[in-house]
PDB file of C-alpha atoms in Angstrom:
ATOM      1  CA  UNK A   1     111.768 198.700  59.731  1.00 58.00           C
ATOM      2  CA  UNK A   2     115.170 199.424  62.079  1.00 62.00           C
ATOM      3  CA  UNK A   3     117.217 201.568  60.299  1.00 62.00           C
ATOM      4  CA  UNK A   4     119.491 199.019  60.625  1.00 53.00           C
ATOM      5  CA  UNK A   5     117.837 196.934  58.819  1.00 59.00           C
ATOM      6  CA  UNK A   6     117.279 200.231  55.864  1.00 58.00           C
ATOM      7  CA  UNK A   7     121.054 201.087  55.669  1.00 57.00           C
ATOM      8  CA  UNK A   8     121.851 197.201  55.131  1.00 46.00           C
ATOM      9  CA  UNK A   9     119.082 197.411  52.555  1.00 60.00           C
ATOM     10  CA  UNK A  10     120.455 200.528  50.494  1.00 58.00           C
ATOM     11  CA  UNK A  11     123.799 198.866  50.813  1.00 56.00           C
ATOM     12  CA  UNK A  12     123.126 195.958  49.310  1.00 51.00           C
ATOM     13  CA  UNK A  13     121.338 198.175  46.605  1.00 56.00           C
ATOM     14  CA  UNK A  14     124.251 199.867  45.784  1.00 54.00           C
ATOM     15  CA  UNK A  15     126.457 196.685  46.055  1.00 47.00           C
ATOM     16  CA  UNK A  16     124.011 195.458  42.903  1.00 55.00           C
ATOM     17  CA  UNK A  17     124.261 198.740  40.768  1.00 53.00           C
ATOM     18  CA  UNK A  18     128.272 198.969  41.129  1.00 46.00           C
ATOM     19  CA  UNK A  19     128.604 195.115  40.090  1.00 49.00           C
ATOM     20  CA  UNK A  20     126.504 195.456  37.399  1.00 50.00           C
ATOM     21  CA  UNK A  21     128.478 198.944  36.351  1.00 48.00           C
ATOM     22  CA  UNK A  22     131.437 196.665  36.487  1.00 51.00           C
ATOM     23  CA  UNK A  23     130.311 193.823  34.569  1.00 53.00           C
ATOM     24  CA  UNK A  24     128.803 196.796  31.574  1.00 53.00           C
ATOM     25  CA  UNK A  25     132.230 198.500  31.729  1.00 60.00           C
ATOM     26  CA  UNK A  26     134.308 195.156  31.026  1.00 69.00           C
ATOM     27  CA  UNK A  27     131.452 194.318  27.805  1.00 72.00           C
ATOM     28  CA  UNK A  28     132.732 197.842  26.697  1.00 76.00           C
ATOM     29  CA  UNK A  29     136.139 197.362  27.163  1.00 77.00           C
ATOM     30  CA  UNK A  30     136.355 193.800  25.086  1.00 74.00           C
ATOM     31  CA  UNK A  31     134.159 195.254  22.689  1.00 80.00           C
ATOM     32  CA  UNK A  32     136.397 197.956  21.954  1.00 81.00           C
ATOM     33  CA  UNK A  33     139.268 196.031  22.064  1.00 78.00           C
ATOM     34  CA  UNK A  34     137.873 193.728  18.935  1.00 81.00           C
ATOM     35  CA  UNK A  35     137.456 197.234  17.200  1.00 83.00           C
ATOM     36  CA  UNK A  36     141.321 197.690  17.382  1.00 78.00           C
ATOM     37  CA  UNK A  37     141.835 194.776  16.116  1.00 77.00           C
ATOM     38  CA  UNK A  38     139.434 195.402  13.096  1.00 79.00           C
ATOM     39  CA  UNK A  39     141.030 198.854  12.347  1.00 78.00           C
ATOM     40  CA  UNK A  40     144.702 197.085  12.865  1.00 71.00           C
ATOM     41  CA  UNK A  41     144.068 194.229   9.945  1.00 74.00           C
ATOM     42  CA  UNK A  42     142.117 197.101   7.635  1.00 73.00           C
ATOM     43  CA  UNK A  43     145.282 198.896   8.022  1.00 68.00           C
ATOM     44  CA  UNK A  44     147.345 196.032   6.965  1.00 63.00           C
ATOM     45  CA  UNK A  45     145.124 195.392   4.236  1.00 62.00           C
ATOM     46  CA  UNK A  46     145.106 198.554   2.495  1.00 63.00           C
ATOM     47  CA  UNK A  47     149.399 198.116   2.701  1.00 55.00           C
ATOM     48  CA  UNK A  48     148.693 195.308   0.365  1.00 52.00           C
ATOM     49  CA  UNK A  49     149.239 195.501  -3.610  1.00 49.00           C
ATOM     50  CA  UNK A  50     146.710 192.688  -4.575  1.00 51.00           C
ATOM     51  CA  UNK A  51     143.548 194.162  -3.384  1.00 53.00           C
ATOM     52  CA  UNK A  52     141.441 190.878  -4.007  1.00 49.00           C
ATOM     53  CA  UNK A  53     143.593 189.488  -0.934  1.00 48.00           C
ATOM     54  CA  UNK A  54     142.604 192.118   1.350  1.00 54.00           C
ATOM     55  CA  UNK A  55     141.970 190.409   4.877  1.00 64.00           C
ATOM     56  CA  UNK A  56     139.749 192.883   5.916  1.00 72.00           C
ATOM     57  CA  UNK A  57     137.794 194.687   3.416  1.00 81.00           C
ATOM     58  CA  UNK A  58     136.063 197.989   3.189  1.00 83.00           C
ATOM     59  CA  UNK A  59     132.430 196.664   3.783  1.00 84.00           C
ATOM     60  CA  UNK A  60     133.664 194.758   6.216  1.00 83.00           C
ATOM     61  CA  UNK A  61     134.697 197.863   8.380  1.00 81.00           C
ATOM     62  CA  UNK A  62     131.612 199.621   7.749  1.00 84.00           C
ATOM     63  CA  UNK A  63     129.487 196.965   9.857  1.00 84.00           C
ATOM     64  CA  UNK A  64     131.393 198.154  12.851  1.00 84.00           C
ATOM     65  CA  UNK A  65     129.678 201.517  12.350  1.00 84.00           C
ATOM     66  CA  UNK A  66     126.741 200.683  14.129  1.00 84.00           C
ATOM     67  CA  UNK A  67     128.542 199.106  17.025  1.00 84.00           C
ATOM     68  CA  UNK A  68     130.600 202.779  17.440  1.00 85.00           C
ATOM     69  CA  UNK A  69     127.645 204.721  17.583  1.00 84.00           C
ATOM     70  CA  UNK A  70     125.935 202.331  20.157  1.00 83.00           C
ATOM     71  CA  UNK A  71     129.111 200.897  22.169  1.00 77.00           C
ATOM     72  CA  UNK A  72     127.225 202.239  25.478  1.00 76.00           C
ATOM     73  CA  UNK A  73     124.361 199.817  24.388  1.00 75.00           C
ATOM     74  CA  UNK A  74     125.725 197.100  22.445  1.00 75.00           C
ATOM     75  CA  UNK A  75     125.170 193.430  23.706  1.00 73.00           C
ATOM     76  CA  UNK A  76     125.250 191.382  20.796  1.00 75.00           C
ATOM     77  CA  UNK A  77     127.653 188.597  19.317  1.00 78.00           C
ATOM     78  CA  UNK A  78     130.439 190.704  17.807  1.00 81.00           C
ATOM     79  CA  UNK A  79     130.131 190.528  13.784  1.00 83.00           C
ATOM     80  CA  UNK A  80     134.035 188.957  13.298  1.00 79.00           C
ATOM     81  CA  UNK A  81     136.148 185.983  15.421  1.00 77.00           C
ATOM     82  CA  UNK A  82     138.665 188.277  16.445  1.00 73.00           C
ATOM     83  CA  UNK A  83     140.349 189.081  19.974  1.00 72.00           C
ATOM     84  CA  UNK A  84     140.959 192.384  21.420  1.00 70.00           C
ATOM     85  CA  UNK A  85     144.205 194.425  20.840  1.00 56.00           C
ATOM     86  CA  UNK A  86     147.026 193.659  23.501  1.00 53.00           C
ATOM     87  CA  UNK A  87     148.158 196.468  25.717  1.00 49.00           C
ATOM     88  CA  UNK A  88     151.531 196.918  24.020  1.00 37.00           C
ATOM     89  CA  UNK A  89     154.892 197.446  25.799  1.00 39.00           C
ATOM     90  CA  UNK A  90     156.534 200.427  25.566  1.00 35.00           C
ATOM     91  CA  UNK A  91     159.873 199.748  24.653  1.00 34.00           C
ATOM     92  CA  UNK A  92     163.334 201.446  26.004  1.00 41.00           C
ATOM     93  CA  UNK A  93     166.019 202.847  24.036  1.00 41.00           C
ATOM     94  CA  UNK A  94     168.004 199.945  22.684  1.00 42.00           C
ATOM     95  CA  UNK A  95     165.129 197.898  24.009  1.00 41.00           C
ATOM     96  CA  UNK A  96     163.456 196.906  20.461  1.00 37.00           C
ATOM     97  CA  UNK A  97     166.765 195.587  18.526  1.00 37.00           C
ATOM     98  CA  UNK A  98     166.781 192.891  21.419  1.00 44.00           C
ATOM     99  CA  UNK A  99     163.311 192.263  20.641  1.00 37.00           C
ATOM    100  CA  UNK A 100     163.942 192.072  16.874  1.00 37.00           C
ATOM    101  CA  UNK A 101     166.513 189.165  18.026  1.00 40.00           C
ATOM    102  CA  UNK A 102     164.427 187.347  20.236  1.00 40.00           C
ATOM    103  CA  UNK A 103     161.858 186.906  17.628  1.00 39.00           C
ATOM    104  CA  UNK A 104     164.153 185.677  15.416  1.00 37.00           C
ATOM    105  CA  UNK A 105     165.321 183.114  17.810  1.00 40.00           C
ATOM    106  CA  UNK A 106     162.115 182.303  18.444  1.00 39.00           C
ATOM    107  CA  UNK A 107     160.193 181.955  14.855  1.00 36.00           C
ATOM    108  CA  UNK A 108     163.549 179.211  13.745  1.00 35.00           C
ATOM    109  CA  UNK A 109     161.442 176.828  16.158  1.00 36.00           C
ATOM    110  CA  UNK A 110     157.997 177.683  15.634  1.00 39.00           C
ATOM    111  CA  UNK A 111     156.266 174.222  14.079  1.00 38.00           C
ATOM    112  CA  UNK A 112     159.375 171.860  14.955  1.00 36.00           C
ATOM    113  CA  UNK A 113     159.969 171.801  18.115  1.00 39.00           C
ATOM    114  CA  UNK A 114     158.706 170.293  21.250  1.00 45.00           C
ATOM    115  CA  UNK A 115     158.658 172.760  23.569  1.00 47.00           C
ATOM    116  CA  UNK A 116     157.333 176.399  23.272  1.00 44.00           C
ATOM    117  CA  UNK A 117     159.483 179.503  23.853  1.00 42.00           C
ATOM    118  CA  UNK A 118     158.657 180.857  26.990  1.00 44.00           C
ATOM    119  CA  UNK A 119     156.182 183.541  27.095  1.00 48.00           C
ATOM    120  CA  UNK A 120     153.542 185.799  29.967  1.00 50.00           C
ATOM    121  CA  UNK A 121     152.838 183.554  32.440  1.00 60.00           C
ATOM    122  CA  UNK A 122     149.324 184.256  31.880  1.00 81.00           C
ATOM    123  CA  UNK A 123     146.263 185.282  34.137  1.00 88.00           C
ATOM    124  CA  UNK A 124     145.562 182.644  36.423  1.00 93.00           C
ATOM    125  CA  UNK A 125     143.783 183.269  39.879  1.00 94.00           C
ATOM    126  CA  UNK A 126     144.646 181.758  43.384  1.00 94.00           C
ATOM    127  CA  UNK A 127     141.766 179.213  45.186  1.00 94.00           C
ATOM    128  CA  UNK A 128     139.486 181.021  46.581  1.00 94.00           C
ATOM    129  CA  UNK A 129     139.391 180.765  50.422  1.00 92.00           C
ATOM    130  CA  UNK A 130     137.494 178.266  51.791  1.00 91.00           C
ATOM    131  CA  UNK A 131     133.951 178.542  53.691  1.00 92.00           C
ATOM    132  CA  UNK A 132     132.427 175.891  55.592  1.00 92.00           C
ATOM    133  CA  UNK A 133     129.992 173.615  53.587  1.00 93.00           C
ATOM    134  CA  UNK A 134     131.011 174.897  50.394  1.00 95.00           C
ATOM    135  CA  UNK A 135     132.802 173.251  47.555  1.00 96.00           C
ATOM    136  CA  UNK A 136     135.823 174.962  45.308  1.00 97.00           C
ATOM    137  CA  UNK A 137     136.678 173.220  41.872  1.00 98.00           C
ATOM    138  CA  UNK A 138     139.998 173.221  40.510  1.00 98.00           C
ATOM    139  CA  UNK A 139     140.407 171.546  36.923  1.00 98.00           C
ATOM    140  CA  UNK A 140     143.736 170.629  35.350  1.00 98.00           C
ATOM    141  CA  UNK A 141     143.597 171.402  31.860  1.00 98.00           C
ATOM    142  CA  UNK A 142     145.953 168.346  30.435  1.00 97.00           C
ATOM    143  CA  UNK A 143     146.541 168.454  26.901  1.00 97.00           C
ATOM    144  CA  UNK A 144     144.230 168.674  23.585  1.00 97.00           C
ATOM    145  CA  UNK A 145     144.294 167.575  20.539  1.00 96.00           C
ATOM    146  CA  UNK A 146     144.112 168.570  17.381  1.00 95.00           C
ATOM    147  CA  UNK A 147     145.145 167.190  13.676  1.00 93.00           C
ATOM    148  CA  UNK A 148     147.733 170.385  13.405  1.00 91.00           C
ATOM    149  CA  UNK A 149     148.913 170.303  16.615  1.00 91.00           C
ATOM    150  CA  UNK A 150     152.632 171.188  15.349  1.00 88.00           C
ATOM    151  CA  UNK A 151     151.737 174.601  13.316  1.00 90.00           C
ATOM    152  CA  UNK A 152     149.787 176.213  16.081  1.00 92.00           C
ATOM    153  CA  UNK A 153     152.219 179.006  17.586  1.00 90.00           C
ATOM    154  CA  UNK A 154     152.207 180.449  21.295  1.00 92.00           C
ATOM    155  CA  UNK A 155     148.892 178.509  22.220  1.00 94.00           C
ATOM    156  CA  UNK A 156     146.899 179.144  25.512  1.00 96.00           C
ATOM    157  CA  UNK A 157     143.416 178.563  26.499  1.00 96.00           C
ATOM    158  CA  UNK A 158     141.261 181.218  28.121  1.00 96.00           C
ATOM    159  CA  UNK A 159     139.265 179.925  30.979  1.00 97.00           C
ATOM    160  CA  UNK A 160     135.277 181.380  31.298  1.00 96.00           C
ATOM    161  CA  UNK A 161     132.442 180.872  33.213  1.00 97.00           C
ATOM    162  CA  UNK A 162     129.431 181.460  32.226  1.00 96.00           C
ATOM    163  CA  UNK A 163     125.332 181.593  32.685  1.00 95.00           C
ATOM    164  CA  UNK A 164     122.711 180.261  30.757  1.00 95.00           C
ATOM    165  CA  UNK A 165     122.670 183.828  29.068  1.00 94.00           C
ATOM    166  CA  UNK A 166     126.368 183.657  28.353  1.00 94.00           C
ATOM    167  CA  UNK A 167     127.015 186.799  31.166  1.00 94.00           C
ATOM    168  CA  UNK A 168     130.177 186.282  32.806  1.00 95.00           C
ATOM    169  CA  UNK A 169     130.310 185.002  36.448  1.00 95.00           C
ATOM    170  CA  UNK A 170     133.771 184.927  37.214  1.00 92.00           C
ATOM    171  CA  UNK A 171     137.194 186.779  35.775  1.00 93.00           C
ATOM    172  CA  UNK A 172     138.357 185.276  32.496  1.00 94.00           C
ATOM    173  CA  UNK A 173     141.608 183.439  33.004  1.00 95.00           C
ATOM    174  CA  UNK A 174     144.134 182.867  30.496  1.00 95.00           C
ATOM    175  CA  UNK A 175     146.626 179.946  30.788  1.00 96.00           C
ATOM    176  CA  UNK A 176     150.390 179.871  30.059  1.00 94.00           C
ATOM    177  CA  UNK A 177     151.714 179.399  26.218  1.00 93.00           C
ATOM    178  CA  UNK A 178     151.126 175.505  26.179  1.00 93.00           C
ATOM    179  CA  UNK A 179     154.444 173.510  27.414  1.00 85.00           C
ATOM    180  CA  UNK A 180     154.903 171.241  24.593  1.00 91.00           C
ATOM    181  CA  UNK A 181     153.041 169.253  21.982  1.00 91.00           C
ATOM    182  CA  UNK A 182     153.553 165.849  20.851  1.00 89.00           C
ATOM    183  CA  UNK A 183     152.256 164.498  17.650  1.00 88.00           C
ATOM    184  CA  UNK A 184     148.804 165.433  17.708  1.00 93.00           C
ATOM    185  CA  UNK A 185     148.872 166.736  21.126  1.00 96.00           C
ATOM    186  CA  UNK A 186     149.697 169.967  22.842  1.00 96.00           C
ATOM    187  CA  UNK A 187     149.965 169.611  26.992  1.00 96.00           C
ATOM    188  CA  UNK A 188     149.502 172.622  29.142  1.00 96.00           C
ATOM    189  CA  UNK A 189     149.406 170.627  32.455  1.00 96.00           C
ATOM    190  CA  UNK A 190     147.871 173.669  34.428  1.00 96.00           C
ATOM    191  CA  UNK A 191     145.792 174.273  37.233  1.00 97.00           C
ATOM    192  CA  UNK A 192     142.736 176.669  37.333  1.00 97.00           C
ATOM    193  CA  UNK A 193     140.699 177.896  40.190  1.00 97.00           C
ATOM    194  CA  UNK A 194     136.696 177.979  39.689  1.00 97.00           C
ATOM    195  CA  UNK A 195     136.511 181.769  41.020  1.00 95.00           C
ATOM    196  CA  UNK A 196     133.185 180.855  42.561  1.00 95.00           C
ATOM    197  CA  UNK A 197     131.645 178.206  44.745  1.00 96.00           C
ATOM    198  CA  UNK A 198     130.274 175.126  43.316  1.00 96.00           C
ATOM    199  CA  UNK A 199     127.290 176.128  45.332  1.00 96.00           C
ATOM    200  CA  UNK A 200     126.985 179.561  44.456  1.00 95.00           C
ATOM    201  CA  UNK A 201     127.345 178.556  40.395  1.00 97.00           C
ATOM    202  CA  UNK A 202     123.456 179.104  38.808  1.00 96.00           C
ATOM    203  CA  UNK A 203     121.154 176.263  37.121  1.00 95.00           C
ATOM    204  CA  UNK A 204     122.460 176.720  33.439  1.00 96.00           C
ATOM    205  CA  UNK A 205     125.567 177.931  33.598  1.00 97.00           C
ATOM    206  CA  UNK A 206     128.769 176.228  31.772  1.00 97.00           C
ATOM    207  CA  UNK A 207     132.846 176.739  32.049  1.00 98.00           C
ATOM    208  CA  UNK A 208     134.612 177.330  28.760  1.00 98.00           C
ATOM    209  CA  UNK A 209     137.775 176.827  27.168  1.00 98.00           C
ATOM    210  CA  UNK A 210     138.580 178.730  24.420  1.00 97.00           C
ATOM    211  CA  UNK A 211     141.998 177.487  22.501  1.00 96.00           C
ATOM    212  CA  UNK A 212     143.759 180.347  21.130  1.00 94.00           C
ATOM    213  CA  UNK A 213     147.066 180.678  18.735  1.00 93.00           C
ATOM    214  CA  UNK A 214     149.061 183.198  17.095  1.00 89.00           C
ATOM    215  CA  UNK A 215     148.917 184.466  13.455  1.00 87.00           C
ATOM    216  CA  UNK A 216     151.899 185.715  12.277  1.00 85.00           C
ATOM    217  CA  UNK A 217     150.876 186.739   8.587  1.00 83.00           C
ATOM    218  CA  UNK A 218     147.633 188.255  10.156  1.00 81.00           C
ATOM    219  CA  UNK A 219     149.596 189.374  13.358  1.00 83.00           C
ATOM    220  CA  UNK A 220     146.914 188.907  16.091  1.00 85.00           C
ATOM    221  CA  UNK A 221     146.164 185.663  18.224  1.00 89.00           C
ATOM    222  CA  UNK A 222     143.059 184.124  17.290  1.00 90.00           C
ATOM    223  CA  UNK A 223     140.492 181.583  18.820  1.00 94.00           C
ATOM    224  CA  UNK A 224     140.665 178.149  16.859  1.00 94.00           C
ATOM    225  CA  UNK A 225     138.181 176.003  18.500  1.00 96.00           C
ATOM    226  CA  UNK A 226     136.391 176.136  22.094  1.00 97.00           C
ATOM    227  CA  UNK A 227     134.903 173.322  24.560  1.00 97.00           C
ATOM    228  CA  UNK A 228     132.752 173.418  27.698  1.00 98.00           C
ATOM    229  CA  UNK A 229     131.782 171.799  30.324  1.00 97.00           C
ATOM    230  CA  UNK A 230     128.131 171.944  31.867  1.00 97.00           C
ATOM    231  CA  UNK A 231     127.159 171.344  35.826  1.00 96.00           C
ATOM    232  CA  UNK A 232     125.916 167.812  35.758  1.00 96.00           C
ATOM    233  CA  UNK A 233     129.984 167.351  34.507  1.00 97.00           C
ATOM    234  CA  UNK A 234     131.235 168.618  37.675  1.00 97.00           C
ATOM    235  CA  UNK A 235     132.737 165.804  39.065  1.00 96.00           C
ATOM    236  CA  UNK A 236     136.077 164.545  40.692  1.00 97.00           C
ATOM    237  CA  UNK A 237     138.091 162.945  38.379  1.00 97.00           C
ATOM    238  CA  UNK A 238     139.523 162.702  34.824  1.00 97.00           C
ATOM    239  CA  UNK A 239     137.031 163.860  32.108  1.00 97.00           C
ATOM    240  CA  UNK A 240     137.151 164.165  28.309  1.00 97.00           C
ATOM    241  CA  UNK A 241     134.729 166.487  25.936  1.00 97.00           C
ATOM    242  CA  UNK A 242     134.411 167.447  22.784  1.00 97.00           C
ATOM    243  CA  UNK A 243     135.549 170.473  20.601  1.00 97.00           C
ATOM    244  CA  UNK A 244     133.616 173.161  18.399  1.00 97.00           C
ATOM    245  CA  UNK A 245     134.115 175.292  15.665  1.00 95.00           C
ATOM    246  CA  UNK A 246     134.463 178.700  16.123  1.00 93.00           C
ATOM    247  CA  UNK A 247     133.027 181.357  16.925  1.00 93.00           C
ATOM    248  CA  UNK A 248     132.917 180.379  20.439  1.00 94.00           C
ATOM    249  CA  UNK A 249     128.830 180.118  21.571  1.00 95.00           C
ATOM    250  CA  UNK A 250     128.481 180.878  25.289  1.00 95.00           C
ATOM    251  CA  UNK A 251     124.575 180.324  24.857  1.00 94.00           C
ATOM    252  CA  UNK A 252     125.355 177.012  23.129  1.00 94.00           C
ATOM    253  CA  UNK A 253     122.603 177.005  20.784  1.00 93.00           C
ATOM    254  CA  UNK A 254     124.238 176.985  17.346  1.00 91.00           C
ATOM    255  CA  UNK A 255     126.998 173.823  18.266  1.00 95.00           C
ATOM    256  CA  UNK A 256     129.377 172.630  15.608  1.00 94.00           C
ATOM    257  CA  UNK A 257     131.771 169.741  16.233  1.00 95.00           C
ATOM    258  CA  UNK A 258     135.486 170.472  15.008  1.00 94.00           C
ATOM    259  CA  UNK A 259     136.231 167.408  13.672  1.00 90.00           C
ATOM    260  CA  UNK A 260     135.020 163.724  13.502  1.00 89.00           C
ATOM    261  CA  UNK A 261     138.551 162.649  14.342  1.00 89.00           C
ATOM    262  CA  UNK A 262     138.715 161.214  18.478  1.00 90.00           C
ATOM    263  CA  UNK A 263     140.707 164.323  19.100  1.00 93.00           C
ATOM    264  CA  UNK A 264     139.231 166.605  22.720  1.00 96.00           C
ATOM    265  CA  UNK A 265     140.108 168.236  25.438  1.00 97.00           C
ATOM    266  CA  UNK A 266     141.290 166.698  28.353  1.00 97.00           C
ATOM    267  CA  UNK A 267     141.126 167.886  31.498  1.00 98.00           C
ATOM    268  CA  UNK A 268     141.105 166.542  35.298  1.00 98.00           C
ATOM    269  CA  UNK A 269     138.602 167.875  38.123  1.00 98.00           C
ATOM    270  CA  UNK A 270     139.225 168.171  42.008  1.00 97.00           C
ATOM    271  CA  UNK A 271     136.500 169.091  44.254  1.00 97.00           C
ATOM    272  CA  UNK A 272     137.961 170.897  47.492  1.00 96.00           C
ATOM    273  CA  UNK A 273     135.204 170.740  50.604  1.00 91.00           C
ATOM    274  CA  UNK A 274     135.836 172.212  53.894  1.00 81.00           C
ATOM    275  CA  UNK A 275     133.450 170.414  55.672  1.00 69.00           C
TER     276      UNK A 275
END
């Protein structure tokens, strides 16, 4: 063997080793995260009189023990439906009456009006550039629908894909608050990249959409209800699926449907080819 042919060999190697180092360290990362979150709502709970309406009891805390002294090894379905602390702003001199104010402003609307206060403009990715042969997917997420559209506060849908395994193959994405909602309805009208060629995507794999909304009382945003879309679905073109229960399953083994009511997700796919 050349060693051209070796030092293209033990690059590739160590291509594998630090993608898979990255992929561990982000599994760590959420993980921890949804720990935070735990230790934030026990916190809360033992601030409360009435201990029979603790949120998050003491046994409940002591399941996370295990996952602490195995984080560096822990793979499994995390035991509560919670998402991971946000990275909080330090705030300015001055800088948290305004904030006090602007949440005031913006809890008189929460539930009656039609349009959401503005919020982050979330995580979304540019298109990928295109390679000869190869396809790129965007999908317009449109609106969904749900029978409590009008309580849900600061909605936005996180954006996965996944394999057959549930392993991430591309960044998560999160969307923008939703723009408005309308009767049973809440429209994001957004455009997400696939971060991947429609090639390169692997027999099983699925893209999810996990709706997420904001709990004041419990003060963390939570995941409501999920949908997903599998590759024989990949096609150009409006299309309309159906919404679980939570927790979301990325395996999609254990599949419960959110309601009986005609209420989805809808969404709109364009295929880009550069031929």
């Amino acid at each position: 063997m050349s060693d051209v042919n070796k030092t293209v060999q033990k690059w590739h190697a160590s291509f594998r080793k630090a993608t898979d180092f990255d992929s561990w360290g982000q599994l760590v990362e959420k993980t921890l995260g949804k720990i935070a979150t735990c230790l934030e709502m026990r916190g809360a709970s033992l601030q409360c009189n009435n201990q029979t309406k603790e949120e998050f009891k003491l046994e409940d805390l002591k399941k996370l023990e295990t996952i602490i002294t195995n984080i560096l090894t822990f793979n499994k379905e995390f035991p509560f439906d919670v998402q991971p602390v946000p990275s909080r702003k330090i705030l300015a001199p001055g800088e948290e009456e305004n904030l006090e104010l602007e949440e005031e402003d913006a809890a008189v609307g929460h539930g009656s009006a039609d349009v959401f206060s503005p919020r982050a403009p979330g995580t979304l990715l540019p298109r990928l550039p295109s390679e000869p042969g190869m396809t790129l997917l965007t999908i317009k997420i449109e609106k969904i629908g749900l029978k409590d559209a009008g309580q849900c506060i600061d909605p936005y849908i996180t954006f996965t894909v996944k394999d057959a395994n549930g392993v991430d193959l591309n960044p998560a994405q999160d969307t923008p608050v939703a723009s408005r909602k309308e009767d049973t309805y809440i429209h994001f009208n957004v455009d997400v990249e696939v971060q991947k060629h429609v090639e390169r995507l692997p027999k099983g794999a699925a893209i999810f959409f996990e709706f997420k909304h904001y709990k004041p009382k419990k003060r963390f945003t939570s995941t409501k209800c999920f949908a997903f879309m599998e590759m024989d679905e990949i096609k150009p073109g409006p299309i309309v699926i159906e919404l679980y229960k939570k927790p979301t399953d990325y395996k999609r083994k254990k599949l419960q449907l959110l309601t009986k009511k005609p209420l989805y997700l809808h969404l709109h796919q364009t295929l880009h080819k550069d031929s």
